[in-house]
PDB file of C-alpha atoms in Angstrom:
ATOM      1  CA  MET A 218      16.585 -54.972  76.839  1.00  0.00           C
ATOM      2  CA  THR A 219      19.865 -54.639  78.696  1.00  0.00           C
ATOM      3  CA  LYS A 220      20.918 -51.416  80.303  1.00  0.00           C
ATOM      4  CA  GLN A 221      23.686 -51.074  77.705  1.00  0.00           C
ATOM      5  CA  ASN A 222      21.141 -51.087  74.864  1.00  0.00           C
ATOM      6  CA  MET A 223      18.965 -48.374  76.393  1.00  0.00           C
ATOM      7  CA  ILE A 224      18.891 -44.894  74.939  1.00  0.00           C
ATOM      8  CA  ARG A 225      19.909 -42.358  77.580  1.00  0.00           C
ATOM      9  CA  PHE A 226      18.445 -38.841  77.457  1.00  0.00           C
ATOM     10  CA  PHE A 227      18.503 -35.593  79.438  1.00  0.00           C
ATOM     11  CA  ASP A 228      15.068 -33.960  79.869  1.00  0.00           C
ATOM     12  CA  MET A 229      15.409 -30.229  79.220  1.00  0.00           C
ATOM     13  CA  PHE A 230      12.554 -27.940  80.347  1.00  0.00           C
ATOM     14  CA  ALA A 231      11.031 -30.980  82.088  1.00  0.00           C
ATOM     15  CA  GLY A 232       7.755 -29.508  83.374  1.00  0.00           C
ATOM     16  CA  ILE A 233       5.858 -32.259  85.178  1.00  0.00           C
ATOM     17  CA  GLY A 234       7.688 -35.027  83.311  1.00  0.00           C
ATOM     18  CA  GLY A 235       5.166 -36.018  80.656  1.00  0.00           C
ATOM     19  CA  PHE A 236       7.765 -36.538  77.947  1.00  0.00           C
ATOM     20  CA  ARG A 237       9.988 -38.512  80.309  1.00  0.00           C
ATOM     21  CA  ALA A 238       7.132 -40.722  81.525  1.00  0.00           C
ATOM     22  CA  GLY A 239       6.073 -41.516  77.982  1.00  0.00           C
ATOM     23  CA  LEU A 240       9.540 -42.562  76.877  1.00  0.00           C
ATOM     24  CA  GLU A 241      10.168 -44.666  79.962  1.00  0.00           C
ATOM     25  CA  ARG A 242       6.799 -46.438  79.617  1.00  0.00           C
ATOM     26  CA  ALA A 243       7.512 -47.127  75.929  1.00  0.00           C
ATOM     27  CA  GLY A 244      10.663 -48.931  76.984  1.00  0.00           C
ATOM     28  CA  GLY A 245      14.257 -48.680  75.820  1.00  0.00           C
ATOM     29  CA  PHE A 246      14.842 -45.195  77.270  1.00  0.00           C
ATOM     30  CA  THR A 247      16.335 -44.042  80.544  1.00  0.00           C
ATOM     31  CA  CYS A 248      16.517 -40.459  81.822  1.00  0.00           C
ATOM     32  CA  ILE A 249      19.921 -39.467  83.190  1.00  0.00           C
ATOM     33  CA  GLY A 250      18.753 -36.073  84.510  1.00  0.00           C
ATOM     34  CA  HIS A 251      16.387 -33.176  84.054  1.00  0.00           C
ATOM     35  CA  SER A 252      16.258 -29.392  84.153  1.00  0.00           C
ATOM     36  CA  GLU A 253      13.343 -27.367  85.499  1.00  0.00           C
ATOM     37  CA  ILE A 254      13.305 -23.971  87.219  1.00  0.00           C
ATOM     38  CA  ASP A 255       9.686 -24.071  88.409  1.00  0.00           C
ATOM     39  CA  LYS A 256       9.826 -25.538  91.911  1.00  0.00           C
ATOM     40  CA  HIS A 257       6.206 -26.730  91.769  1.00  0.00           C
ATOM     41  CA  ALA A 258       6.661 -28.546  88.443  1.00  0.00           C
ATOM     42  CA  ASN A 259       9.919 -30.037  89.750  1.00  0.00           C
ATOM     43  CA  ARG A 260       8.157 -31.597  92.714  1.00  0.00           C
ATOM     44  CA  ALA A 261       5.669 -33.357  90.447  1.00  0.00           C
TER      45      ALA A 261
END
């Protein structure tokens, strides 16, 4: 899949990134950014 065909998403309330990791492993998705206020979750 080319980069142009990928679905781009912004991960709101990211937590430790479980949703992001699942989409990226499934293929066809790329995260363009995330939002998380918990500094410990953000490090993960």
